[in-house]
């Protein structure tokens, strides 16, 4: 999600009215033909009958723009499952938004790409599971997917879209990172996102299978650093490292309720894609309340906004308005408390424990994948 990176326009901690959000992740559906074990969707997936209809999404897009949103990222699941995708893109584009499609590509074809281009879509982000066909199709659990993706990547460029290749990396594909960089070049991508798996949702269920060793991570970091220098001006490479080997936490979502909102297929408004994993938080729906009201004052957005909620360790840290306390979903997943210090931080009392856990799991034989599927929780 490179387009969601932090911006310098920041509200003051504890201020009554938060600054407007920059970006909306519109999760149109949880339906997807792939079943990747690292999916960031929640373990309890929404069925199609629960999805917002076209008219409601259009109203929500209008409310989002009224609130200040500049970018709309159409995502899922697989957003191309929705037949009204081009209609929604057109609506967002007419409202003046930058529009991005986050897709596996397997359901696209030239006619659909033309429809999206004519609708005003600005950018496509296409995921690849691996460069090795057998491995890629084992990870996504879809035969024939890799060939489709290769074809559609070329068609995306022929249709005139800028292309970002998204490569989620883990112990099963890291040894082919150099090939992945070459693939992005061959496909004429302008950007490559190399993202180590983040362990929430389905990925947390598969952590023991996916976590790389420290040595694999260090090798990957060297490959990325070397390629960034060699390919400067040709290919931009974003790099997200796994929290379990970090010393300081990432600024997750640029801070809770600061820049970003996520709307689930059923209309729940979330501060991040994994927020529903935090039990005890209640999320308002666009079916019941205006988006602006939810952004400004819903209890879930207020819970960890700014710095007032922080434990002493974070509140007295000089990085508190740089990393905004890290990731609330990860703190909850690993400590049971969403307001705990993110264990990715070296100052957390759990940090050494999770580092040891990572080394232990990464050093053992990987268990079979638990594939993501609706009703499979
Ligand atoms: Fe939810 Fe980080 S993923 S705060």
mmCIF file of C-alpha atoms and ligand atoms in Angstrom:
data_model
loop_
_atom_site.group_PDB
_atom_site.id
_atom_site.type_symbol
_atom_site.label_atom_id
_atom_site.label_comp_id
_atom_site.label_asym_id
_atom_site.label_seq_id
_atom_site.Cartn_x
_atom_site.Cartn_y
_atom_site.Cartn_z
ATOM 1 C CA UNK A 1 0.000 0.000 0.000
ATOM 2 C CA UNK A 2 2.676 2.437 -0.996
ATOM 3 C CA UNK A 3 0.155 5.159 -1.854
ATOM 4 C CA UNK A 4 -0.870 5.309 1.782
ATOM 5 C CA UNK A 5 2.457 6.456 3.138
ATOM 6 C CA UNK A 6 2.525 9.120 5.872
ATOM 7 C CA UNK A 7 2.102 12.749 4.923
ATOM 8 C CA UNK A 8 3.444 15.819 6.676
ATOM 9 C CA UNK A 9 -0.059 17.273 7.213
ATOM 10 C CA UNK A 10 -0.665 16.120 10.726
ATOM 11 C CA UNK A 11 -3.235 16.997 13.347
ATOM 12 C CA UNK A 12 -2.079 17.812 16.851
ATOM 13 C CA UNK A 13 -2.289 14.975 19.332
ATOM 14 C CA UNK A 14 -5.479 15.135 21.356
ATOM 15 C CA UNK A 15 -7.041 17.842 19.154
ATOM 16 C CA UNK A 16 -10.845 17.722 19.112
ATOM 17 C CA UNK A 17 -11.219 17.624 15.330
ATOM 18 C CA UNK A 18 -8.937 15.237 13.471
ATOM 19 C CA UNK A 19 -7.412 16.283 10.157
ATOM 20 C CA UNK A 20 -9.222 14.819 7.154
ATOM 21 C CA UNK A 21 -8.224 11.354 5.911
ATOM 22 C CA UNK A 22 -6.086 11.193 2.786
ATOM 23 C CA UNK A 23 -7.036 7.783 1.526
ATOM 24 C CA UNK A 24 -9.873 5.301 1.518
ATOM 25 C CA UNK A 25 -9.407 1.564 1.072
ATOM 26 C CA UNK A 26 -12.714 0.412 -0.407
ATOM 27 C CA UNK A 27 -12.906 -3.335 0.218
ATOM 28 C CA UNK A 28 -15.666 -4.086 -2.243
ATOM 29 C CA UNK A 29 -15.853 -7.800 -1.508
ATOM 30 C CA UNK A 30 -14.124 -10.621 0.333
ATOM 31 C CA UNK A 31 -14.774 -12.998 -2.573
ATOM 32 C CA UNK A 32 -11.535 -14.033 -4.311
ATOM 33 C CA UNK A 33 -10.513 -16.872 -6.628
ATOM 34 C CA UNK A 34 -7.159 -17.126 -4.838
ATOM 35 C CA UNK A 35 -6.714 -18.500 -1.323
ATOM 36 C CA UNK A 36 -3.371 -17.059 -0.210
ATOM 37 C CA UNK A 37 -2.428 -18.127 3.314
ATOM 38 C CA UNK A 38 -1.125 -14.625 4.134
ATOM 39 C CA UNK A 39 -4.313 -12.765 3.205
ATOM 40 C CA UNK A 40 -4.805 -9.600 5.251
ATOM 41 C CA UNK A 41 -8.588 -10.046 5.280
ATOM 42 C CA UNK A 42 -10.176 -11.006 8.603
ATOM 43 C CA UNK A 43 -10.597 -14.672 9.410
ATOM 44 C CA UNK A 44 -14.391 -14.194 9.456
ATOM 45 C CA UNK A 45 -14.998 -13.256 5.801
ATOM 46 C CA UNK A 46 -18.170 -11.503 4.598
ATOM 47 C CA UNK A 47 -20.397 -13.369 2.165
ATOM 48 C CA UNK A 48 -21.645 -11.697 -1.034
ATOM 49 C CA UNK A 49 -25.157 -11.207 0.372
ATOM 50 C CA UNK A 50 -23.746 -8.844 3.016
ATOM 51 C CA UNK A 51 -21.960 -6.549 0.535
ATOM 52 C CA UNK A 52 -22.916 -2.893 0.076
ATOM 53 C CA UNK A 53 -24.819 -2.243 -3.144
ATOM 54 C CA UNK A 54 -23.719 0.139 -5.889
ATOM 55 C CA UNK A 55 -25.864 3.077 -4.782
ATOM 56 C CA UNK A 56 -24.531 2.888 -1.221
ATOM 57 C CA UNK A 57 -20.912 2.739 -2.393
ATOM 58 C CA UNK A 58 -21.518 5.799 -4.579
ATOM 59 C CA UNK A 59 -23.004 7.696 -1.651
ATOM 60 C CA UNK A 60 -20.040 6.639 0.503
ATOM 61 C CA UNK A 61 -17.572 7.844 -2.144
ATOM 62 C CA UNK A 62 -19.304 11.226 -2.185
ATOM 63 C CA UNK A 63 -19.125 11.414 1.606
ATOM 64 C CA UNK A 64 -15.456 10.422 1.524
ATOM 65 C CA UNK A 65 -14.588 13.180 -0.923
ATOM 66 C CA UNK A 66 -16.634 15.638 1.124
ATOM 67 C CA UNK A 67 -14.520 14.617 4.089
ATOM 68 C CA UNK A 68 -11.272 15.307 2.221
ATOM 69 C CA UNK A 69 -10.243 11.900 0.816
ATOM 70 C CA UNK A 70 -7.941 12.281 -2.209
ATOM 71 C CA UNK A 71 -7.179 8.655 -3.100
ATOM 72 C CA UNK A 72 -9.484 5.654 -3.409
ATOM 73 C CA UNK A 73 -7.946 2.192 -3.483
ATOM 74 C CA UNK A 74 -10.406 -0.412 -4.764
ATOM 75 C CA UNK A 75 -9.536 -3.668 -3.105
ATOM 76 C CA UNK A 76 -10.949 -6.907 -1.728
ATOM 77 C CA UNK A 77 -10.869 -9.894 -1.776
ATOM 78 C CA UNK A 78 -10.732 -9.535 -5.506
ATOM 79 C CA UNK A 79 -12.498 -6.285 -6.493
ATOM 80 C CA UNK A 80 -12.936 -7.328 -10.144
ATOM 81 C CA UNK A 81 -15.485 -9.886 -8.921
ATOM 82 C CA UNK A 82 -17.855 -6.926 -8.632
ATOM 83 C CA UNK A 83 -19.643 -6.196 -11.918
ATOM 84 C CA UNK A 84 -20.116 -2.550 -10.876
ATOM 85 C CA UNK A 85 -16.380 -1.897 -10.452
ATOM 86 C CA UNK A 86 -16.064 0.385 -13.517
ATOM 87 C CA UNK A 87 -19.196 2.265 -12.466
ATOM 88 C CA UNK A 88 -17.678 2.903 -9.018
ATOM 89 C CA UNK A 89 -14.298 3.887 -10.486
ATOM 90 C CA UNK A 90 -16.056 6.330 -12.814
ATOM 91 C CA UNK A 91 -17.924 7.843 -9.894
ATOM 92 C CA UNK A 92 -14.746 8.276 -7.833
ATOM 93 C CA UNK A 93 -12.860 9.720 -10.801
ATOM 94 C CA UNK A 94 -15.658 12.206 -11.498
ATOM 95 C CA UNK A 95 -15.438 13.290 -7.879
ATOM 96 C CA UNK A 96 -11.772 14.112 -8.515
ATOM 97 C CA UNK A 97 -10.110 11.185 -6.724
ATOM 98 C CA UNK A 98 -6.933 9.384 -7.681
ATOM 99 C CA UNK A 99 -8.097 5.806 -8.248
ATOM 100 C CA UNK A 100 -6.063 2.638 -7.788
ATOM 101 C CA UNK A 101 -7.067 -0.979 -8.399
ATOM 102 C CA UNK A 102 -5.463 -3.625 -6.176
ATOM 103 C CA UNK A 103 -5.964 -6.932 -7.964
ATOM 104 C CA UNK A 104 -4.759 -10.480 -8.508
ATOM 105 C CA UNK A 105 -5.546 -9.919 -12.199
ATOM 106 C CA UNK A 106 -6.863 -13.405 -12.903
ATOM 107 C CA UNK A 107 -10.373 -12.203 -13.790
ATOM 108 C CA UNK A 108 -9.272 -9.297 -16.000
ATOM 109 C CA UNK A 109 -9.166 -9.233 -19.797
ATOM 110 C CA UNK A 110 -8.572 -6.499 -22.413
ATOM 111 C CA UNK A 111 -12.269 -5.558 -22.638
ATOM 112 C CA UNK A 112 -12.527 -5.107 -18.876
ATOM 113 C CA UNK A 113 -9.292 -3.112 -18.827
ATOM 114 C CA UNK A 114 -10.625 -0.794 -21.530
ATOM 115 C CA UNK A 115 -13.825 -0.328 -19.557
ATOM 116 C CA UNK A 116 -11.768 0.619 -16.482
ATOM 117 C CA UNK A 117 -9.505 2.905 -18.487
ATOM 118 C CA UNK A 118 -12.509 4.704 -19.972
ATOM 119 C CA UNK A 119 -13.966 4.986 -16.480
ATOM 120 C CA UNK A 120 -10.888 6.962 -15.419
ATOM 121 C CA UNK A 121 -8.867 4.400 -13.441
ATOM 122 C CA UNK A 122 -5.413 5.879 -12.745
ATOM 123 C CA UNK A 123 -3.266 2.926 -11.658
ATOM 124 C CA UNK A 124 -3.158 -0.858 -11.276
ATOM 125 C CA UNK A 125 -1.351 -2.815 -8.576
ATOM 126 C CA UNK A 126 -0.989 -6.456 -9.579
ATOM 127 C CA UNK A 127 0.020 -9.190 -7.141
ATOM 128 C CA UNK A 128 2.412 -12.055 -7.878
ATOM 129 C CA UNK A 129 2.825 -14.988 -5.499
ATOM 130 C CA UNK A 130 6.211 -16.138 -6.855
ATOM 131 C CA UNK A 131 8.229 -16.405 -10.074
ATOM 132 C CA UNK A 132 8.271 -20.200 -9.955
ATOM 133 C CA UNK A 133 4.972 -21.351 -11.501
ATOM 134 C CA UNK A 134 4.464 -24.401 -9.313
ATOM 135 C CA UNK A 135 5.210 -22.501 -6.120
ATOM 136 C CA UNK A 136 3.083 -19.494 -7.140
ATOM 137 C CA UNK A 137 0.076 -21.652 -7.839
ATOM 138 C CA UNK A 138 0.555 -23.632 -4.637
ATOM 139 C CA UNK A 139 0.613 -20.397 -2.601
ATOM 140 C CA UNK A 140 -2.524 -18.981 -4.259
ATOM 141 C CA UNK A 141 -4.095 -22.449 -4.586
ATOM 142 C CA UNK A 142 -5.266 -21.698 -8.131
ATOM 143 C CA UNK A 143 -4.062 -23.704 -11.129
ATOM 144 C CA UNK A 144 -3.259 -21.613 -14.207
ATOM 145 C CA UNK A 145 -3.058 -18.356 -12.233
ATOM 146 C CA UNK A 146 0.557 -17.533 -13.078
ATOM 147 C CA UNK A 147 0.025 -17.717 -16.853
ATOM 148 C CA UNK A 148 -3.052 -15.460 -16.527
ATOM 149 C CA UNK A 149 -1.101 -12.960 -14.453
ATOM 150 C CA UNK A 150 1.747 -12.789 -16.966
ATOM 151 C CA UNK A 151 -0.719 -12.147 -19.778
ATOM 152 C CA UNK A 152 -2.730 -9.589 -17.890
ATOM 153 C CA UNK A 153 0.376 -7.682 -16.743
ATOM 154 C CA UNK A 154 1.241 -7.057 -20.390
ATOM 155 C CA UNK A 155 -2.350 -6.129 -21.199
ATOM 156 C CA UNK A 156 -2.379 -3.666 -18.292
ATOM 157 C CA UNK A 157 0.617 -1.856 -19.787
ATOM 158 C CA UNK A 158 -0.827 -2.048 -23.313
ATOM 159 C CA UNK A 159 -4.035 -0.459 -22.006
ATOM 160 C CA UNK A 160 -1.922 2.478 -20.829
ATOM 161 C CA UNK A 161 -1.965 1.993 -17.062
ATOM 162 C CA UNK A 162 1.059 2.567 -14.837
ATOM 163 C CA UNK A 163 1.805 -0.739 -13.102
ATOM 164 C CA UNK A 164 2.973 -1.645 -9.616
ATOM 165 C CA UNK A 165 3.957 -5.264 -9.040
ATOM 166 C CA UNK A 166 3.157 -6.396 -5.519
ATOM 167 C CA UNK A 167 5.236 -9.292 -4.203
ATOM 168 C CA UNK A 168 4.417 -10.605 -0.758
ATOM 169 C CA UNK A 169 7.516 -12.451 0.411
ATOM 170 C CA UNK A 170 8.099 -15.198 2.990
ATOM 171 C CA UNK A 171 10.208 -18.301 3.506
ATOM 172 C CA UNK A 172 8.730 -20.116 0.482
ATOM 173 C CA UNK A 173 9.693 -17.509 -2.143
ATOM 174 C CA UNK A 174 12.464 -15.304 -0.713
ATOM 175 C CA UNK A 175 15.189 -17.248 -2.470
ATOM 176 C CA UNK A 176 13.762 -15.965 -5.776
ATOM 177 C CA UNK A 177 13.674 -12.262 -4.866
ATOM 178 C CA UNK A 178 16.202 -11.366 -7.584
ATOM 179 C CA UNK A 179 13.973 -13.094 -10.167
ATOM 180 C CA UNK A 180 10.986 -11.139 -8.821
ATOM 181 C CA UNK A 181 12.852 -7.874 -9.365
ATOM 182 C CA UNK A 182 13.707 -8.975 -12.899
ATOM 183 C CA UNK A 183 10.057 -9.917 -13.483
ATOM 184 C CA UNK A 184 8.961 -6.391 -12.517
ATOM 185 C CA UNK A 185 11.488 -4.991 -15.013
ATOM 186 C CA UNK A 186 10.383 -7.401 -17.750
ATOM 187 C CA UNK A 187 6.750 -6.395 -17.192
ATOM 188 C CA UNK A 188 7.666 -2.707 -17.474
ATOM 189 C CA UNK A 189 6.406 -1.923 -13.973
ATOM 190 C CA UNK A 190 7.305 1.479 -12.590
ATOM 191 C CA UNK A 191 7.191 0.279 -9.015
ATOM 192 C CA UNK A 192 7.770 -2.979 -7.135
ATOM 193 C CA UNK A 193 6.424 -3.471 -3.662
ATOM 194 C CA UNK A 194 8.384 -6.145 -1.781
ATOM 195 C CA UNK A 195 6.317 -6.717 1.324
ATOM 196 C CA UNK A 196 7.204 -9.286 3.947
ATOM 197 C CA UNK A 197 4.052 -10.871 5.344
ATOM 198 C CA UNK A 198 2.457 -8.931 8.203
ATOM 199 C CA UNK A 199 0.976 -11.338 10.705
ATOM 200 C CA UNK A 200 -2.693 -10.485 11.213
ATOM 201 C CA UNK A 201 -5.852 -12.175 9.909
ATOM 202 C CA UNK A 202 -5.131 -15.347 7.933
ATOM 203 C CA UNK A 203 -1.405 -14.725 7.996
ATOM 204 C CA UNK A 204 -1.329 -15.123 11.759
ATOM 205 C CA UNK A 205 -2.843 -18.606 11.353
ATOM 206 C CA UNK A 206 0.009 -19.460 8.952
ATOM 207 C CA UNK A 207 2.854 -17.720 10.771
ATOM 208 C CA UNK A 208 4.805 -20.897 11.493
ATOM 209 C CA UNK A 209 4.734 -21.767 7.806
ATOM 210 C CA UNK A 210 5.623 -18.322 6.466
ATOM 211 C CA UNK A 211 8.129 -16.662 8.808
ATOM 212 C CA UNK A 212 11.600 -16.400 7.253
ATOM 213 C CA UNK A 213 14.798 -16.940 9.188
ATOM 214 C CA UNK A 214 16.890 -13.944 10.186
ATOM 215 C CA UNK A 215 19.428 -15.008 7.562
ATOM 216 C CA UNK A 216 16.768 -15.049 4.812
ATOM 217 C CA UNK A 217 15.632 -11.592 5.886
ATOM 218 C CA UNK A 218 19.179 -10.195 5.879
ATOM 219 C CA UNK A 219 19.831 -11.649 2.403
ATOM 220 C CA UNK A 220 16.575 -10.149 1.111
ATOM 221 C CA UNK A 221 17.445 -6.746 2.542
ATOM 222 C CA UNK A 222 20.846 -6.850 0.789
ATOM 223 C CA UNK A 223 19.216 -7.819 -2.516
ATOM 224 C CA UNK A 224 16.735 -4.938 -2.235
ATOM 225 C CA UNK A 225 19.395 -2.399 -1.235
ATOM 226 C CA UNK A 226 21.653 -3.407 -4.135
ATOM 227 C CA UNK A 227 18.757 -3.317 -6.628
ATOM 228 C CA UNK A 228 17.596 0.097 -5.417
ATOM 229 C CA UNK A 229 20.999 1.569 -6.290
ATOM 230 C CA UNK A 230 21.371 -0.330 -9.575
ATOM 231 C CA UNK A 231 17.839 0.455 -10.803
ATOM 232 C CA UNK A 232 17.542 4.047 -9.623
ATOM 233 C CA UNK A 233 15.379 5.935 -12.118
ATOM 234 C CA UNK A 234 14.077 2.701 -13.713
ATOM 235 C CA UNK A 235 12.223 0.868 -10.964
ATOM 236 C CA UNK A 236 11.129 2.179 -7.603
ATOM 237 C CA UNK A 237 11.255 -0.518 -4.912
ATOM 238 C CA UNK A 238 9.230 -0.247 -1.711
ATOM 239 C CA UNK A 239 10.295 -2.609 1.053
ATOM 240 C CA UNK A 240 8.325 -3.669 4.124
ATOM 241 C CA UNK A 241 10.223 -5.821 6.641
ATOM 242 C CA UNK A 242 8.624 -8.337 9.012
ATOM 243 C CA UNK A 243 7.820 -6.821 12.397
ATOM 244 C CA UNK A 244 9.105 -9.876 14.245
ATOM 245 C CA UNK A 245 12.703 -8.955 13.431
ATOM 246 C CA UNK A 246 12.323 -5.183 13.837
ATOM 247 C CA UNK A 247 13.881 -3.038 16.559
ATOM 248 C CA UNK A 248 11.353 -0.237 16.325
ATOM 249 C CA UNK A 249 7.738 -0.551 15.176
ATOM 250 C CA UNK A 250 6.442 0.686 11.854
ATOM 251 C CA UNK A 251 4.102 3.679 11.734
ATOM 252 C CA UNK A 252 1.139 1.429 11.018
ATOM 253 C CA UNK A 253 -1.379 3.178 8.741
ATOM 254 C CA UNK A 254 0.552 6.387 9.477
ATOM 255 C CA UNK A 255 -1.154 6.341 12.907
ATOM 256 C CA UNK A 256 -4.579 5.070 13.969
ATOM 257 C CA UNK A 257 -7.342 7.326 12.622
ATOM 258 C CA UNK A 258 -4.891 9.890 11.252
ATOM 259 C CA UNK A 259 -4.786 9.521 7.471
ATOM 260 C CA UNK A 260 -6.617 6.453 6.408
ATOM 261 C CA UNK A 261 -9.918 4.662 6.597
ATOM 262 C CA UNK A 262 -11.029 1.291 5.432
ATOM 263 C CA UNK A 263 -14.573 0.287 4.566
ATOM 264 C CA UNK A 264 -15.376 -3.409 4.753
ATOM 265 C CA UNK A 265 -17.597 -5.122 2.147
ATOM 266 C CA UNK A 266 -20.544 -4.910 4.559
ATOM 267 C CA UNK A 267 -19.958 -1.201 5.264
ATOM 268 C CA UNK A 268 -18.102 -1.222 8.566
ATOM 269 C CA UNK A 269 -15.695 1.704 8.830
ATOM 270 C CA UNK A 270 -12.321 0.581 10.170
ATOM 271 C CA UNK A 271 -9.105 2.437 11.039
ATOM 272 C CA UNK A 272 -7.149 -0.384 9.333
ATOM 273 C CA UNK A 273 -7.864 -3.575 7.400
ATOM 274 C CA UNK A 274 -7.193 -5.785 10.446
ATOM 275 C CA UNK A 275 -8.992 -3.728 13.092
ATOM 276 C CA UNK A 276 -11.808 -6.250 13.441
ATOM 277 C CA UNK A 277 -9.291 -8.660 14.957
ATOM 278 C CA UNK A 278 -9.335 -6.475 18.100
ATOM 279 C CA UNK A 279 -12.214 -7.869 20.099
ATOM 280 C CA UNK A 280 -14.151 -5.401 22.192
ATOM 281 C CA UNK A 281 -14.039 -2.575 19.637
ATOM 282 C CA UNK A 282 -17.339 -1.775 17.922
ATOM 283 C CA UNK A 283 -17.280 -0.397 14.405
ATOM 284 C CA UNK A 284 -19.929 1.925 13.017
ATOM 285 C CA UNK A 285 -21.389 1.255 9.596
ATOM 286 C CA UNK A 286 -21.972 3.583 6.653
ATOM 287 C CA UNK A 287 -25.446 2.028 6.539
ATOM 288 C CA UNK A 288 -26.276 3.782 9.830
ATOM 289 C CA UNK A 289 -24.184 6.952 10.079
ATOM 290 C CA UNK A 290 -22.529 9.541 7.824
ATOM 291 C CA UNK A 291 -18.878 8.811 7.146
ATOM 292 C CA UNK A 292 -17.756 12.203 8.500
ATOM 293 C CA UNK A 293 -19.390 11.570 11.836
ATOM 294 C CA UNK A 294 -17.766 8.143 12.072
ATOM 295 C CA UNK A 295 -14.330 9.546 11.192
ATOM 296 C CA UNK A 296 -14.569 12.377 13.689
ATOM 297 C CA UNK A 297 -16.175 10.752 16.675
ATOM 298 C CA UNK A 298 -16.752 7.014 16.516
ATOM 299 C CA UNK A 299 -15.372 5.294 19.649
ATOM 300 C CA UNK A 300 -13.287 2.874 17.546
ATOM 301 C CA UNK A 301 -11.448 5.721 15.772
ATOM 302 C CA UNK A 302 -11.025 7.696 18.976
ATOM 303 C CA UNK A 303 -9.673 4.693 20.912
ATOM 304 C CA UNK A 304 -6.054 4.908 19.715
ATOM 305 C CA UNK A 305 -5.957 8.227 17.879
ATOM 306 C CA UNK A 306 -3.139 10.649 18.746
ATOM 307 C CA UNK A 307 -0.964 9.975 21.796
ATOM 308 C CA UNK A 308 -3.231 10.285 24.840
ATOM 309 C CA UNK A 309 -4.060 6.543 24.869
ATOM 310 C CA UNK A 310 -0.380 5.515 24.927
ATOM 311 C CA UNK A 311 1.263 3.587 27.754
ATOM 312 C CA UNK A 312 4.037 5.415 29.616
ATOM 313 C CA UNK A 313 6.809 3.811 27.524
ATOM 314 C CA UNK A 314 5.362 5.250 24.306
ATOM 315 C CA UNK A 315 4.207 8.560 25.748
ATOM 316 C CA UNK A 316 7.722 9.406 26.911
ATOM 317 C CA UNK A 317 9.386 8.167 23.698
ATOM 318 C CA UNK A 318 10.876 10.693 21.280
ATOM 319 C CA UNK A 319 9.459 8.654 18.369
ATOM 320 C CA UNK A 320 5.848 8.802 19.590
ATOM 321 C CA UNK A 321 4.800 11.143 16.756
ATOM 322 C CA UNK A 322 6.913 9.243 14.223
ATOM 323 C CA UNK A 323 5.646 5.696 14.695
ATOM 324 C CA UNK A 324 2.448 6.604 16.600
ATOM 325 C CA UNK A 325 2.937 3.598 18.861
ATOM 326 C CA UNK A 326 3.261 1.063 16.027
ATOM 327 C CA UNK A 327 0.499 -1.414 15.319
ATOM 328 C CA UNK A 328 -2.528 -1.839 17.595
ATOM 329 C CA UNK A 329 -3.621 -5.059 15.887
ATOM 330 C CA UNK A 330 -0.232 -6.625 16.451
ATOM 331 C CA UNK A 331 -0.124 -5.487 20.085
ATOM 332 C CA UNK A 332 -3.526 -7.134 20.601
ATOM 333 C CA UNK A 333 -2.607 -10.316 18.728
ATOM 334 C CA UNK A 334 0.599 -10.853 20.695
ATOM 335 C CA UNK A 335 -0.236 -9.490 24.153
ATOM 336 C CA UNK A 336 -4.049 -9.555 24.331
ATOM 337 C CA UNK A 337 -4.063 -5.792 24.928
ATOM 338 C CA UNK A 338 -4.491 -3.332 22.055
ATOM 339 C CA UNK A 339 -3.054 -0.467 24.131
ATOM 340 C CA UNK A 340 0.150 -2.330 25.014
ATOM 341 C CA UNK A 341 3.536 -1.322 23.592
ATOM 342 C CA UNK A 342 3.826 -2.936 20.132
ATOM 343 C CA UNK A 343 6.041 -6.014 20.718
ATOM 344 C CA UNK A 344 7.935 -5.105 17.517
ATOM 345 C CA UNK A 345 9.491 -2.335 19.626
ATOM 346 C CA UNK A 346 12.660 -3.185 21.533
ATOM 347 C CA UNK A 347 11.198 -1.353 24.540
ATOM 348 C CA UNK A 348 8.302 -3.812 24.844
ATOM 349 C CA UNK A 349 8.696 -6.415 27.615
ATOM 350 C CA UNK A 350 7.508 -8.978 25.036
ATOM 351 C CA UNK A 351 10.075 -8.066 22.370
ATOM 352 C CA UNK A 352 12.688 -10.706 23.203
ATOM 353 C CA UNK A 353 9.986 -13.336 23.503
ATOM 354 C CA UNK A 354 8.581 -12.653 20.013
ATOM 355 C CA UNK A 355 12.056 -12.544 18.521
ATOM 356 C CA UNK A 356 12.768 -15.969 20.069
ATOM 357 C CA UNK A 357 9.393 -17.224 18.814
ATOM 358 C CA UNK A 358 10.234 -16.052 15.300
ATOM 359 C CA UNK A 359 13.591 -17.838 15.371
ATOM 360 C CA UNK A 360 11.991 -21.011 16.694
ATOM 361 C CA UNK A 361 9.163 -21.105 14.132
ATOM 362 C CA UNK A 362 11.361 -20.105 11.215
ATOM 363 C CA UNK A 363 13.900 -22.808 12.120
ATOM 364 C CA UNK A 364 11.355 -25.656 12.186
ATOM 365 C CA UNK A 365 9.819 -27.471 9.229
ATOM 366 C CA UNK A 366 6.893 -25.423 7.836
ATOM 367 C CA UNK A 367 3.440 -26.858 8.533
ATOM 368 C CA UNK A 368 0.961 -27.076 5.609
ATOM 369 C CA UNK A 369 -0.868 -23.881 4.646
ATOM 370 C CA UNK A 370 -4.291 -23.098 6.060
ATOM 371 C CA UNK A 371 -5.835 -21.606 2.939
ATOM 372 C CA UNK A 372 -8.032 -18.535 3.132
ATOM 373 C CA UNK A 373 -11.613 -19.294 2.189
ATOM 374 C CA UNK A 374 -15.030 -17.977 3.068
ATOM 375 C CA UNK A 375 -16.477 -20.155 5.802
ATOM 376 C CA UNK A 376 -13.057 -21.715 6.379
ATOM 377 C CA UNK A 377 -12.312 -20.015 9.711
HETATM 378 FE FE1 LIG B 1 -4.303 -2.525 12.487
HETATM 379 FE FE2 LIG B 1 -1.652 -2.110 12.330
HETATM 380 S S1 LIG B 1 -2.852 -3.478 11.154
HETATM 381 S S2 LIG B 1 -3.128 -0.986 13.471
#
